[in-house]
């Protein structure tokens, strides 16, 4: 991600995904010279260092090494704390861990008349852009499955969905979100073993 390519090169999308590589090159969803579409499946994950969205002069992405989000200049880190033992498990920022299982998709809407044989009456319109990752972590003997998806909806604030599964029970625990290492947000988040819990967190870009 760099300040030279923060606009979508195609009029049909306000945001495009961009994969940034360790050698300084990048693969955009649509090429900036030809406007031809590139396949998500052509992303070279072994070279990937950042992945996210650009558009409207801003970038939203995460660092593949450690999984920390950078949303319009704001650094977002996440951890999970067992309040009984005081043990904190960093879900992002794990050293030497590459969060390469990337996610991207779009929400879209169209309308149709069910009385007219279900024929679509409007073109499909994108209503939300999404990107993120899923990652399995083994932290001090506890196995976590962590999924983080940043969503950019039209007309509503940007938010991140955090989904967490643990292989053990946590009856008194907290999900901790840190913004720019300064602001800390804490949420009660007990977990039953192998049962997923989710939180939608508004970023306030």
XYZ file of C-alpha atoms in Angstrom:
205
model
C 0.000 0.000 0.000
C 1.399 3.379 -0.883
C 0.072 6.878 -1.330
C 0.284 6.695 -5.126
C -2.460 4.103 -5.582
C -5.234 5.010 -3.170
C -8.011 5.310 -5.745
C -9.901 2.650 -7.632
C -8.964 2.653 -11.354
C -12.466 1.514 -12.368
C -15.720 3.420 -11.995
C -17.806 0.361 -11.128
C -16.052 -0.133 -7.767
C -15.240 2.451 -5.113
C -12.667 0.124 -3.521
C -10.407 -2.580 -4.911
C -8.281 -5.148 -3.111
C -4.508 -4.866 -3.343
C -1.904 -7.513 -2.497
C 1.533 -6.056 -1.651
C 4.672 -8.161 -1.993
C 8.034 -8.240 -0.223
C 9.900 -7.189 -3.388
C 7.992 -3.888 -3.571
C 5.561 -4.962 -6.297
C 1.812 -5.370 -5.886
C -1.183 -7.018 -7.516
C -4.353 -4.890 -7.647
C -7.812 -6.251 -8.310
C -7.858 -4.101 -11.460
C -4.658 -3.064 -13.219
C -4.037 0.664 -13.093
C -2.831 0.845 -16.720
C -5.228 -1.487 -18.532
C -8.135 -1.670 -16.017
C -8.167 -5.433 -16.647
C -9.297 -7.568 -13.720
C -6.785 -9.781 -11.886
C -7.821 -12.992 -10.179
C -7.805 -13.286 -6.397
C -6.376 -16.770 -6.918
C -3.296 -15.317 -8.640
C -2.106 -13.727 -5.383
C 1.296 -15.151 -4.438
C 0.803 -15.786 -0.735
C 4.431 -16.779 -0.122
C 5.510 -13.253 -1.157
C 2.628 -11.409 0.517
C 3.383 -8.784 3.174
C 0.140 -6.730 3.205
C -3.404 -7.201 2.001
C -6.416 -4.908 2.003
C -8.441 -2.268 0.200
C -7.730 1.091 -1.404
C -10.256 3.734 -2.474
C -11.434 7.274 -1.812
C -7.840 8.258 -1.051
C -7.479 5.905 1.935
C -6.038 2.462 2.534
C -7.265 -0.258 4.842
C -5.096 -3.342 5.214
C -3.406 -5.762 7.555
C 0.229 -6.782 7.936
C 0.662 -10.440 7.018
C 3.459 -10.775 9.585
C 1.516 -10.646 12.842
C -1.959 -9.900 11.473
C -2.167 -6.324 12.813
C -4.728 -4.121 11.029
C -3.923 -0.630 9.735
C -7.248 1.104 9.075
C -6.862 4.616 7.630
C -3.721 5.140 9.709
C -5.055 3.469 12.863
C -3.262 0.381 14.190
C -5.604 -2.290 15.570
C -4.302 -5.091 17.817
C -6.289 -7.859 19.534
C -5.670 -10.145 22.511
C -7.660 -12.461 24.760
C -7.298 -12.460 28.554
C -8.136 -15.096 31.145
C -9.263 -12.950 34.066
C -8.842 -15.792 36.569
C -5.141 -16.373 35.906
C -4.356 -12.927 34.477
C -2.831 -14.606 31.406
C -3.148 -12.612 28.174
C -3.021 -14.358 24.779
C -2.013 -12.070 21.875
C -4.188 -12.944 18.873
C -2.313 -10.454 16.688
C 1.370 -9.639 16.762
C 2.503 -13.240 17.142
C 6.255 -13.289 16.344
C 7.272 -15.077 13.140
C 3.628 -15.904 12.340
C 2.395 -15.181 8.813
C -1.365 -14.614 8.596
C -1.627 -15.715 4.958
C -5.090 -17.275 4.796
C -6.606 -14.135 3.294
C -10.294 -13.326 2.873
C -12.041 -10.938 0.520
C -15.606 -10.731 -0.693
C -18.304 -8.202 -1.497
C -21.948 -7.856 -0.470
C -24.267 -6.854 -3.297
C -27.969 -6.273 -3.846
C -30.361 -6.261 -6.767
C -34.140 -6.114 -6.984
C -36.576 -8.250 -8.939
C -40.294 -8.569 -9.427
C -41.491 -11.989 -8.187
C -44.686 -11.525 -10.223
C -42.683 -11.147 -13.426
C -41.125 -14.631 -13.444
C -38.422 -13.416 -11.063
C -36.743 -11.298 -13.707
C -34.145 -8.943 -12.233
C -35.188 -5.306 -12.568
C -31.951 -3.624 -11.445
C -28.268 -4.373 -11.863
C -26.396 -5.793 -8.908
C -24.993 -3.020 -6.691
C -22.116 -3.499 -4.236
C -23.180 -2.494 -0.722
C -20.149 -3.602 1.310
C -16.483 -4.519 0.813
C -14.809 -7.056 3.104
C -11.256 -8.278 3.685
C -9.298 -10.033 6.401
C -7.913 -13.424 7.345
C -8.325 -16.570 9.409
C -5.530 -18.069 11.468
C -4.942 -21.037 13.770
C -2.749 -20.244 16.773
C -1.174 -22.344 19.513
C -0.337 -19.982 22.370
C 1.162 -21.492 25.518
C -0.681 -24.761 25.012
C -4.067 -23.253 24.116
C -5.296 -23.655 20.546
C -7.258 -20.740 19.067
C -8.961 -20.344 15.709
C -9.112 -16.612 15.026
C -10.892 -14.892 12.151
C -10.882 -11.124 11.605
C -12.861 -9.491 8.794
C -12.892 -5.734 8.181
C -16.087 -4.527 6.476
C -16.605 -1.242 4.631
C -20.356 -0.702 4.104
C -21.899 2.186 2.197
C -23.523 4.758 4.465
C -22.397 3.124 7.711
C -19.181 3.075 9.773
C -16.334 0.678 9.071
C -16.324 -2.300 11.454
C -14.294 -5.438 12.112
C -15.884 -8.782 12.885
C -13.788 -10.872 15.279
C -14.594 -14.595 15.508
C -12.801 -16.745 18.076
C -12.806 -20.446 18.955
C -10.723 -22.056 21.723
C -10.070 -25.713 22.508
C -10.783 -25.094 26.216
C -13.328 -23.280 28.356
C -12.766 -19.723 29.544
C -15.484 -18.794 32.021
C -14.188 -15.371 33.050
C -12.361 -13.743 30.173
C -12.062 -10.581 28.103
C -11.450 -9.690 24.464
C -9.077 -6.726 24.379
C -8.779 -4.388 21.379
C -6.061 -1.755 21.285
C -6.053 1.205 18.915
C -2.677 2.854 18.211
C -1.392 1.225 21.430
C -3.126 4.056 23.331
C -6.842 3.335 23.548
C -7.962 0.023 25.041
C -11.422 -1.468 24.603
C -12.426 -4.498 26.687
C -15.414 -6.800 26.230
C -16.639 -9.732 28.317
C -15.964 -12.791 26.180
C -16.384 -16.160 27.932
C -15.769 -19.136 25.661
C -17.022 -22.714 25.729
C -14.574 -25.170 24.228
C -14.924 -25.540 20.429
C -17.821 -23.061 20.265
C -17.353 -19.867 18.261
C -18.048 -16.394 19.627
C -18.211 -13.233 17.526
C -17.997 -9.471 18.049
C -18.604 -6.634 15.593
C -16.396 -3.681 16.576
C -16.869 -0.209 15.040
C -13.544 1.302 13.988
C -14.599 4.987 13.719
C -12.414 5.917 10.764
